[in-house]
Structure formats: C-alpha cells, structure tokens
PDB file of C-alpha atoms in Angstrom:
ATOM      1  CA  MET A   1     -29.950 -20.415  32.685  1.00  0.00           C
ATOM      2  CA  LYS A   2     -27.422 -19.145  30.200  1.00  0.00           C
ATOM      3  CA  PHE A   3     -27.937 -20.576  26.602  1.00  0.00           C
ATOM      4  CA  PRO A   4     -24.801 -20.684  24.353  1.00  0.00           C
ATOM      5  CA  LEU A   5     -24.189 -17.860  21.857  1.00  0.00           C
ATOM      6  CA  PRO A   6     -23.855 -19.674  18.608  1.00  0.00           C
ATOM      7  CA  ILE A   7     -20.920 -18.220  16.304  1.00  0.00           C
ATOM      8  CA  VAL A   8     -21.360 -19.668  12.629  1.00  0.00           C
ATOM      9  CA  GLY A   9     -19.058 -19.662   9.694  1.00  0.00           C
ATOM     10  CA  LEU A  10     -20.747 -19.056   6.422  1.00  0.00           C
ATOM     11  CA  GLY A  11     -18.047 -20.574   4.317  1.00  0.00           C
ATOM     12  CA  PRO A  12     -16.047 -18.832   1.449  1.00  0.00           C
ATOM     13  CA  GLY A  13     -18.935 -17.499  -0.566  1.00  0.00           C
ATOM     14  CA  ASP A  14     -20.925 -20.315  -2.418  1.00  0.00           C
ATOM     15  CA  PRO A  15     -23.913 -20.969  -0.260  1.00  0.00           C
ATOM     16  CA  GLY A  16     -23.609 -24.701  -1.126  1.00  0.00           C
ATOM     17  CA  LEU A  17     -20.562 -24.821   1.044  1.00  0.00           C
ATOM     18  CA  ILE A  18     -22.293 -23.848   4.081  1.00  0.00           C
ATOM     19  CA  THR A  19     -22.026 -26.951   6.285  1.00  0.00           C
ATOM     20  CA  ALA A  20     -24.969 -29.036   7.443  1.00  0.00           C
ATOM     21  CA  GLU A  21     -24.302 -28.087  11.121  1.00  0.00           C
ATOM     22  CA  VAL A  22     -24.360 -24.440  10.465  1.00  0.00           C
ATOM     23  CA  TRP A  23     -27.513 -24.726   8.150  1.00  0.00           C
ATOM     24  CA  GLU A  24     -29.118 -26.492  11.198  1.00  0.00           C
ATOM     25  CA  VAL A  25     -28.234 -23.756  13.573  1.00  0.00           C
ATOM     26  CA  LEU A  26     -29.616 -20.982  11.137  1.00  0.00           C
ATOM     27  CA  ASN A  27     -32.769 -23.022  10.335  1.00  0.00           C
ATOM     28  CA  ALA A  28     -33.554 -23.029  14.113  1.00  0.00           C
ATOM     29  CA  ALA A  29     -32.739 -19.328  14.686  1.00  0.00           C
ATOM     30  CA  ARG A  30     -34.954 -16.329  14.558  1.00  0.00           C
ATOM     31  CA  ASP A  31     -32.321 -13.586  14.102  1.00  0.00           C
ATOM     32  CA  VAL A  32     -28.811 -13.530  12.789  1.00  0.00           C
ATOM     33  CA  TYR A  33     -26.220 -10.781  13.074  1.00  0.00           C
ATOM     34  CA  LEU A  34     -23.798 -10.564  10.274  1.00  0.00           C
ATOM     35  CA  ARG A  35     -20.387  -9.039  10.600  1.00  0.00           C
ATOM     36  CA  THR A  36     -20.968  -7.967   6.961  1.00  0.00           C
ATOM     37  CA  ALA A  37     -23.734  -8.632   4.508  1.00  0.00           C
ATOM     38  CA  GLN A  38     -21.161  -8.092   1.752  1.00  0.00           C
ATOM     39  CA  HIS A  39     -20.746 -11.847   1.384  1.00  0.00           C
ATOM     40  CA  PRO A  40     -22.137 -14.091  -1.386  1.00  0.00           C
ATOM     41  CA  ALA A  41     -23.414 -16.753   1.030  1.00  0.00           C
ATOM     42  CA  VAL A  42     -25.807 -14.120   2.721  1.00  0.00           C
ATOM     43  CA  GLN A  43     -27.975 -14.416  -0.341  1.00  0.00           C
ATOM     44  CA  GLY A  44     -28.499 -18.237   0.387  1.00  0.00           C
ATOM     45  CA  LEU A  45     -29.475 -18.027   4.012  1.00  0.00           C
ATOM     46  CA  PRO A  46     -32.909 -19.400   5.176  1.00  0.00           C
ATOM     47  CA  GLU A  47     -35.690 -17.002   4.096  1.00  0.00           C
ATOM     48  CA  HIS A  48     -37.308 -16.639   7.608  1.00  0.00           C
ATOM     49  CA  LEU A  49     -34.228 -15.306   9.111  1.00  0.00           C
ATOM     50  CA  ALA A  50     -34.300 -11.763  10.192  1.00  0.00           C
ATOM     51  CA  CYS A  51     -30.713 -10.367   9.194  1.00  0.00           C
ATOM     52  CA  HIS A  52     -29.109  -7.603  10.966  1.00  0.00           C
ATOM     53  CA  ALA A  53     -25.471  -6.456   9.466  1.00  0.00           C
ATOM     54  CA  PHE A  54     -22.895  -4.430  10.965  1.00  0.00           C
ATOM     55  CA  ASP A  55     -21.656  -2.869   7.797  1.00  0.00           C
ATOM     56  CA  HIS A  56     -22.668   0.621   8.922  1.00  0.00           C
ATOM     57  CA  LEU A  57     -19.999   0.539  11.763  1.00  0.00           C
ATOM     58  CA  TYR A  58     -17.148   0.200   9.046  1.00  0.00           C
ATOM     59  CA  GLU A  59     -18.644   3.348   7.360  1.00  0.00           C
ATOM     60  CA  THR A  60     -19.131   5.415  10.606  1.00  0.00           C
ATOM     61  CA  LEU A  61     -16.231   4.508  12.796  1.00  0.00           C
ATOM     62  CA  GLU A  62     -12.729   5.505  11.806  1.00  0.00           C
ATOM     63  CA  GLU A  63     -10.622   2.668  13.623  1.00  0.00           C
ATOM     64  CA  TYR A  64     -11.077  -1.125  13.143  1.00  0.00           C
ATOM     65  CA  GLU A  65     -10.704  -1.584  16.827  1.00  0.00           C
ATOM     66  CA  ALA A  66     -13.787   0.612  17.590  1.00  0.00           C
ATOM     67  CA  VAL A  67     -15.656  -1.376  15.051  1.00  0.00           C
ATOM     68  CA  TYR A  68     -14.790  -4.721  16.837  1.00  0.00           C
ATOM     69  CA  GLU A  69     -15.657  -3.186  20.076  1.00  0.00           C
ATOM     70  CA  ALA A  70     -19.223  -1.961  19.124  1.00  0.00           C
ATOM     71  CA  ILE A  71     -19.867  -5.275  17.442  1.00  0.00           C
ATOM     72  CA  VAL A  72     -18.992  -7.410  20.459  1.00  0.00           C
ATOM     73  CA  ASP A  73     -20.962  -4.849  22.770  1.00  0.00           C
ATOM     74  CA  GLU A  74     -24.156  -5.357  20.612  1.00  0.00           C
ATOM     75  CA  LEU A  75     -23.854  -9.041  20.567  1.00  0.00           C
ATOM     76  CA  MET A  76     -23.441  -9.110  24.278  1.00  0.00           C
ATOM     77  CA  LYS A  77     -26.523  -6.996  24.754  1.00  0.00           C
ATOM     78  CA  GLN A  78     -28.694  -9.114  22.231  1.00  0.00           C
ATOM     79  CA  ALA A  79     -27.369 -12.359  23.937  1.00  0.00           C
ATOM     80  CA  GLY A  80     -29.086 -11.453  27.091  1.00  0.00           C
ATOM     81  CA  GLU A  81     -32.373 -11.100  25.416  1.00  0.00           C
ATOM     82  CA  ALA A  82     -35.130 -13.758  25.356  1.00  0.00           C
ATOM     83  CA  GLY A  83     -34.121 -16.200  22.597  1.00  0.00           C
ATOM     84  CA  GLY A  84     -30.724 -15.006  21.940  1.00  0.00           C
ATOM     85  CA  VAL A  85     -29.186 -14.458  18.515  1.00  0.00           C
ATOM     86  CA  VAL A  86     -26.743 -16.008  16.108  1.00  0.00           C
ATOM     87  CA  TYR A  87     -23.520 -14.367  14.973  1.00  0.00           C
ATOM     88  CA  ALA A  88     -22.535 -15.271  11.570  1.00  0.00           C
ATOM     89  CA  VAL A  89     -19.058 -14.391   9.881  1.00  0.00           C
ATOM     90  CA  PRO A  90     -17.594 -15.233   6.390  1.00  0.00           C
ATOM     91  CA  GLY A  91     -15.452 -18.330   6.184  1.00  0.00           C
ATOM     92  CA  ASP A  92     -14.579 -20.020   9.389  1.00  0.00           C
ATOM     93  CA  PRO A  93     -14.919 -18.059  12.772  1.00  0.00           C
ATOM     94  CA  MET A  94     -11.460 -19.081  13.875  1.00  0.00           C
ATOM     95  CA  VAL A  95      -9.634 -17.893  10.761  1.00  0.00           C
ATOM     96  CA  GLY A  96      -9.018 -14.054  10.282  1.00  0.00           C
ATOM     97  CA  GLU A  97     -12.038 -12.952  12.476  1.00  0.00           C
ATOM     98  CA  ALA A  98     -10.884 -10.486  14.955  1.00  0.00           C
ATOM     99  CA  THR A  99     -14.399  -9.892  16.338  1.00  0.00           C
ATOM    100  CA  VAL A 100     -14.780 -13.679  17.138  1.00  0.00           C
ATOM    101  CA  MET A 101     -11.470 -13.541  19.269  1.00  0.00           C
ATOM    102  CA  ARG A 102     -12.723 -10.452  21.220  1.00  0.00           C
ATOM    103  CA  LEU A 103     -16.088 -11.949  21.661  1.00  0.00           C
ATOM    104  CA  LEU A 104     -14.766 -15.226  23.081  1.00  0.00           C
ATOM    105  CA  HIS A 105     -12.683 -13.218  25.564  1.00  0.00           C
ATOM    106  CA  VAL A 106     -15.651 -10.979  26.659  1.00  0.00           C
ATOM    107  CA  ALA A 107     -17.920 -13.925  26.913  1.00  0.00           C
ATOM    108  CA  ALA A 108     -15.393 -15.978  29.074  1.00  0.00           C
ATOM    109  CA  GLU A 109     -15.145 -12.904  31.545  1.00  0.00           C
ATOM    110  CA  ARG A 110     -18.869 -12.779  31.752  1.00  0.00           C
ATOM    111  CA  ASN A 111     -19.504 -16.506  31.932  1.00  0.00           C
ATOM    112  CA  LEU A 112     -21.532 -16.694  28.889  1.00  0.00           C
ATOM    113  CA  PRO A 113     -21.085 -20.070  27.184  1.00  0.00           C
ATOM    114  CA  VAL A 114     -20.202 -19.835  23.448  1.00  0.00           C
ATOM    115  CA  CYS A 115     -20.706 -22.449  20.801  1.00  0.00           C
ATOM    116  CA  VAL A 116     -18.480 -22.253  17.636  1.00  0.00           C
ATOM    117  CA  HIS A 117     -19.856 -23.886  14.414  1.00  0.00           C
ATOM    118  CA  HIS A 118     -17.122 -24.102  12.025  1.00  0.00           C
ATOM    119  CA  GLY A 119     -17.168 -23.374   8.232  1.00  0.00           C
ATOM    120  CA  VAL A 120     -14.941 -23.795   5.307  1.00  0.00           C
ATOM    121  CA  SER A 121     -12.424 -21.076   5.498  1.00  0.00           C
ATOM    122  CA  PHE A 122     -11.138 -19.044   2.492  1.00  0.00           C
ATOM    123  CA  ILE A 123      -7.830 -21.032   2.857  1.00  0.00           C
ATOM    124  CA  GLU A 124      -8.923 -24.173   1.348  1.00  0.00           C
ATOM    125  CA  PRO A 125     -10.465 -22.899  -1.894  1.00  0.00           C
ATOM    126  CA  CYS A 126      -7.686 -20.590  -2.451  1.00  0.00           C
ATOM    127  CA  LEU A 127      -5.178 -23.554  -2.071  1.00  0.00           C
ATOM    128  CA  GLU A 128      -7.116 -25.168  -4.807  1.00  0.00           C
ATOM    129  CA  LEU A 129      -6.892 -22.122  -7.177  1.00  0.00           C
ATOM    130  CA  ALA A 130      -3.105 -21.927  -6.477  1.00  0.00           C
ATOM    131  CA  GLY A 131      -2.456 -25.752  -6.770  1.00  0.00           C
ATOM    132  CA  TRP A 132      -0.656 -25.838  -3.394  1.00  0.00           C
ATOM    133  CA  ASP A 133      -0.942 -28.281  -0.530  1.00  0.00           C
ATOM    134  CA  ALA A 134      -1.175 -26.370   2.924  1.00  0.00           C
ATOM    135  CA  LEU A 135       1.220 -28.706   4.702  1.00  0.00           C
ATOM    136  CA  ASP A 136       3.879 -27.984   2.179  1.00  0.00           C
ATOM    137  CA  GLY A 137       5.290 -25.088   4.278  1.00  0.00           C
ATOM    138  CA  LEU A 138       2.518 -22.644   3.738  1.00  0.00           C
ATOM    139  CA  GLN A 139       2.667 -19.431   5.576  1.00  0.00           C
ATOM    140  CA  ILE A 140      -0.587 -17.290   6.291  1.00  0.00           C
ATOM    141  CA  ALA A 141      -0.891 -13.682   7.003  1.00  0.00           C
ATOM    142  CA  ASP A 142      -3.429 -10.929   6.889  1.00  0.00           C
ATOM    143  CA  ALA A 143      -3.023  -8.192   4.392  1.00  0.00           C
ATOM    144  CA  LEU A 144      -3.499  -5.341   6.854  1.00  0.00           C
ATOM    145  CA  ASP A 145      -0.676  -6.678   8.981  1.00  0.00           C
ATOM    146  CA  VAL A 146       1.521  -7.012   6.014  1.00  0.00           C
ATOM    147  CA  ALA A 147       0.634  -3.395   4.847  1.00  0.00           C
ATOM    148  CA  ALA A 148       1.491  -1.909   8.192  1.00  0.00           C
ATOM    149  CA  ALA A 149       4.985  -3.676   8.430  1.00  0.00           C
ATOM    150  CA  TYR A 150       8.343  -2.565   6.890  1.00  0.00           C
ATOM    151  CA  HIS A 151       9.348  -6.182   6.351  1.00  0.00           C
ATOM    152  CA  PRO A 152       7.074  -9.292   5.839  1.00  0.00           C
ATOM    153  CA  ALA A 153       7.023 -11.539   8.866  1.00  0.00           C
ATOM    154  CA  PHE A 154       7.443 -14.791   6.843  1.00  0.00           C
ATOM    155  CA  HIS A 155      10.027 -16.449   4.966  1.00  0.00           C
ATOM    156  CA  PRO A 156      10.503 -15.839   1.255  1.00  0.00           C
ATOM    157  CA  ASP A 157      11.764 -19.504   0.662  1.00  0.00           C
ATOM    158  CA  ALA A 158       8.320 -20.885   1.591  1.00  0.00           C
ATOM    159  CA  PRO A 159       4.988 -20.055   0.037  1.00  0.00           C
ATOM    160  CA  ALA A 160       2.689 -17.470   1.735  1.00  0.00           C
ATOM    161  CA  LEU A 161      -0.977 -16.873   1.470  1.00  0.00           C
ATOM    162  CA  ILE A 162      -2.273 -13.285   2.285  1.00  0.00           C
ATOM    163  CA  GLY A 163      -5.841 -12.806   2.979  1.00  0.00           C
ATOM    164  CA  GLN A 164      -8.269  -9.918   2.864  1.00  0.00           C
ATOM    165  CA  LEU A 165      -6.360  -7.953   0.196  1.00  0.00           C
ATOM    166  CA  TYR A 166      -9.797  -6.028  -0.335  1.00  0.00           C
ATOM    167  CA  SER A 167      -8.665  -3.016  -2.104  1.00  0.00           C
ATOM    168  CA  LYS A 168      -6.041  -1.423  -4.355  1.00  0.00           C
ATOM    169  CA  LEU A 169      -5.007   0.888  -1.476  1.00  0.00           C
ATOM    170  CA  VAL A 170      -4.426  -2.180   0.711  1.00  0.00           C
ATOM    171  CA  ALA A 171      -2.674  -3.873  -2.287  1.00  0.00           C
ATOM    172  CA  SER A 172      -0.372  -0.990  -2.919  1.00  0.00           C
ATOM    173  CA  ASP A 173       0.851  -1.027   0.767  1.00  0.00           C
ATOM    174  CA  VAL A 174       1.319  -4.599   0.717  1.00  0.00           C
ATOM    175  CA  LYS A 175       3.322  -4.405  -2.405  1.00  0.00           C
ATOM    176  CA  LEU A 176       5.602  -1.834  -0.890  1.00  0.00           C
ATOM    177  CA  THR A 177       6.162  -4.138   1.951  1.00  0.00           C
ATOM    178  CA  LEU A 178       6.728  -7.057  -0.046  1.00  0.00           C
ATOM    179  CA  MET A 179       9.275  -5.429  -2.255  1.00  0.00           C
ATOM    180  CA  ASN A 180      11.510  -5.077   0.709  1.00  0.00           C
ATOM    181  CA  GLN A 181      11.954  -8.860   0.579  1.00  0.00           C
ATOM    182  CA  TYR A 182      11.085 -10.035  -3.091  1.00  0.00           C
ATOM    183  CA  PRO A 183      12.302  -8.868  -6.391  1.00  0.00           C
ATOM    184  CA  ASP A 184      10.097  -6.812  -8.294  1.00  0.00           C
ATOM    185  CA  GLU A 185       9.681  -9.337 -11.152  1.00  0.00           C
ATOM    186  CA  HIS A 186       8.675 -12.196  -8.636  1.00  0.00           C
ATOM    187  CA  GLY A 187       5.739 -13.979  -9.970  1.00  0.00           C
ATOM    188  CA  ILE A 188       2.719 -13.713  -7.632  1.00  0.00           C
ATOM    189  CA  VAL A 189      -1.042 -14.931  -7.953  1.00  0.00           C
ATOM    190  CA  LEU A 190      -4.108 -13.067  -7.121  1.00  0.00           C
ATOM    191  CA  LEU A 191      -6.898 -15.290  -6.322  1.00  0.00           C
ATOM    192  CA  HIS A 192     -10.362 -13.800  -6.852  1.00  0.00           C
ATOM    193  CA  ALA A 193     -13.719 -15.089  -5.435  1.00  0.00           C
ATOM    194  CA  ALA A 194     -12.252 -18.413  -4.407  1.00  0.00           C
ATOM    195  CA  GLY A 195     -15.040 -20.833  -3.179  1.00  0.00           C
ATOM    196  CA  THR A 196     -17.565 -19.102  -5.599  1.00  0.00           C
ATOM    197  CA  SER A 197     -18.672 -19.857  -9.092  1.00  0.00           C
ATOM    198  CA  GLN A 198     -16.796 -16.736 -10.189  1.00  0.00           C
ATOM    199  CA  ALA A 199     -13.481 -17.951  -8.799  1.00  0.00           C
ATOM    200  CA  SER A 200     -10.413 -16.995 -10.926  1.00  0.00           C
ATOM    201  CA  GLN A 201      -6.733 -16.461 -10.550  1.00  0.00           C
ATOM    202  CA  GLU A 202      -4.481 -13.722 -12.081  1.00  0.00           C
ATOM    203  CA  GLN A 203      -0.786 -14.169 -12.310  1.00  0.00           C
ATOM    204  CA  VAL A 204       1.106 -10.977 -12.139  1.00  0.00           C
ATOM    205  CA  SER A 205       4.505  -9.728 -11.193  1.00  0.00           C
ATOM    206  CA  LEU A 206       5.016  -8.193  -7.735  1.00  0.00           C
ATOM    207  CA  ALA A 207       5.584  -4.789  -9.210  1.00  0.00           C
ATOM    208  CA  ARG A 208       1.997  -4.873 -10.854  1.00  0.00           C
ATOM    209  CA  LEU A 209       0.192  -6.208  -7.806  1.00  0.00           C
ATOM    210  CA  ASP A 210      -1.916  -3.211  -7.337  1.00  0.00           C
ATOM    211  CA  HIS A 211      -2.595  -2.737 -11.087  1.00  0.00           C
ATOM    212  CA  SER A 212      -5.259  -5.444 -11.213  1.00  0.00           C
ATOM    213  CA  PRO A 213      -8.769  -3.989 -11.941  1.00  0.00           C
ATOM    214  CA  ASN A 214     -10.349  -7.177 -10.239  1.00  0.00           C
ATOM    215  CA  ILE A 215      -9.256  -6.583  -6.548  1.00  0.00           C
ATOM    216  CA  GLY A 216     -12.094  -6.595  -4.263  1.00  0.00           C
ATOM    217  CA  SER A 217     -13.474  -7.868  -0.944  1.00  0.00           C
ATOM    218  CA  LEU A 218     -12.993 -11.636  -2.000  1.00  0.00           C
ATOM    219  CA  THR A 219      -9.277 -11.290  -3.130  1.00  0.00           C
ATOM    220  CA  ALA A 220      -6.492 -12.982  -1.655  1.00  0.00           C
ATOM    221  CA  LEU A 221      -2.717 -13.220  -2.735  1.00  0.00           C
ATOM    222  CA  PHE A 222      -0.536 -16.449  -3.053  1.00  0.00           C
ATOM    223  CA  ILE A 223       3.216 -15.879  -3.208  1.00  0.00           C
ATOM    224  CA  PRO A 224       5.205 -18.681  -4.479  1.00  0.00           C
ATOM    225  CA  PRO A 225       8.633 -19.463  -2.728  1.00  0.00           C
ATOM    226  CA  LEU A 226      11.557 -17.717  -4.308  1.00  0.00           C
ATOM    227  CA  GLY A 227      13.128 -21.185  -4.611  1.00  0.00           C
ATOM    228  CA  ARG A 228      16.715 -19.923  -3.819  1.00  0.00           C
ATOM    229  CA  PRO A 229      18.591 -18.483  -1.058  1.00  0.00           C
ATOM    230  CA  SER A 230      16.940 -15.164   0.264  1.00  0.00           C
ATOM    231  CA  ALA A 231      19.043 -12.086   0.211  1.00  0.00           C
ATOM    232  CA  PHE A 232      18.986 -12.036   3.948  1.00  0.00           C
ATOM    233  CA  GLU A 233      20.560 -15.486   3.814  1.00  0.00           C
ATOM    234  CA  SER A 234      23.174 -14.387   1.185  1.00  0.00           C
ATOM    235  CA  LEU A 235      24.121 -11.477   3.385  1.00  0.00           C
ATOM    236  CA  GLN A 236      24.540 -13.658   6.324  1.00  0.00           C
ATOM    237  CA  ALA A 237      26.840 -16.017   4.465  1.00  0.00           C
ATOM    238  CA  THR A 238      29.237 -13.211   3.649  1.00  0.00           C
TER     239      THR A 238
END
C-alpha cells in the first residue's frame, strides 16, 4: 500500500501563521525535510521532529535545476521508506516552489499519491504592507525570471509584486530589467520580512532599488502602476 507524501506550507515566517491542518500533519510526523532551514517558521516547529534541510545543495551545486532534481530524488527515495516523510516549504507549496511542481510531476509518473497541505503564502502579508487588493489587477513574478529578462513580462499600468528578491545582486539585475519599462524615478516599495514581527516597508526610487542595506531572503518588491499610458502604448499611438 502506498501512503501519500505530505507536502506542507510553513507560511510566510511567523510560526503563529502555520495553519491548524499543517500543524496536525507535523505533529503526527517523525521526520520533516525542509527545502531550507533559513526560514523563521522553522524555529517554531514541534520539538520532537527530526529536521533535515537541503540548504547544503544550494551551496554545492551550481545550477538551481540541479538542486531541484537532487531534492526530488532524495524525497522520492525517502518516501519509499517505512513511515515516509513530510516535505515542508516556506509559504504555500503552490506559490513559487519549483521543487513542488517537479515533485508532483515525478510522483504522478511513479503513481505515488501526494497530499498538499496549504499555507499562507508571501503574497497576503506583502499586500497588507503595500495596502493593495490582489484582485485590483495584481501581477506576480519571480525575481529570478525578471532578472533574466530584457523586458518585464507584465504591464506597467497595473501593479506588480516580485517575490524572492533575496540579494543585492538579484535586485541589481531586476532593476536593470525594470528600467527598460519604468522611469528611473518611479517610486517602488521594498517589503521586508512580511508575515513576521519584523515586517517593514521601504519606499525608494527604482534607480535606488539595489542600494538598500535591508535586502535579504524575505524581501519582495511591490511596483505601483505608472498611472499613465506606458511608453510602449505612446509609441503605438504615433
């Protein structure tokens, strides 16, 4: 008999935001595999759990794809052992978690049942800090995808939330991409540690995006809409 592999979301950081359902799964488990232990919620996990983190893979493997593959391979190996394991990720498993998408695909190929237990993602507390309703045209992107592009894949006349802006280097690459669509002086909001007691916002111009000393693993970026026709639309009208 094959037992489901539980995948749980640990929420945005505050252990108090871990859902009752996820807490029940963790309490019943013996081992939990963490995509990263560098998340505030990890400090609040049940004390009896044996925690195993994959942070070392990020330090030893050069490509993210190799990291994701190694994580999934280990999880599939452990899922076949007696008792199984729980896989825990920051936020919600279905928001910005490439390993989860790969794991779901591989598990389906091997006919292994998976049970996803949702958590509060980074999006909700970021929107609270920014004072914005997600249904009011919000666009969401990953900082690494934005950094790798020449032109942002979203419209400047609608708000955008960019997650996983975890270093000044990534922020610098994101800035260069955004400057191909937004004016240098456009006001943006850095959101730090949303969903924790250290949550804060920092309003800066786009040109100074990568100057903040506060950028870290729990930083996201909110970009207000331009509020006027974009340069692309102006060119089309001529």
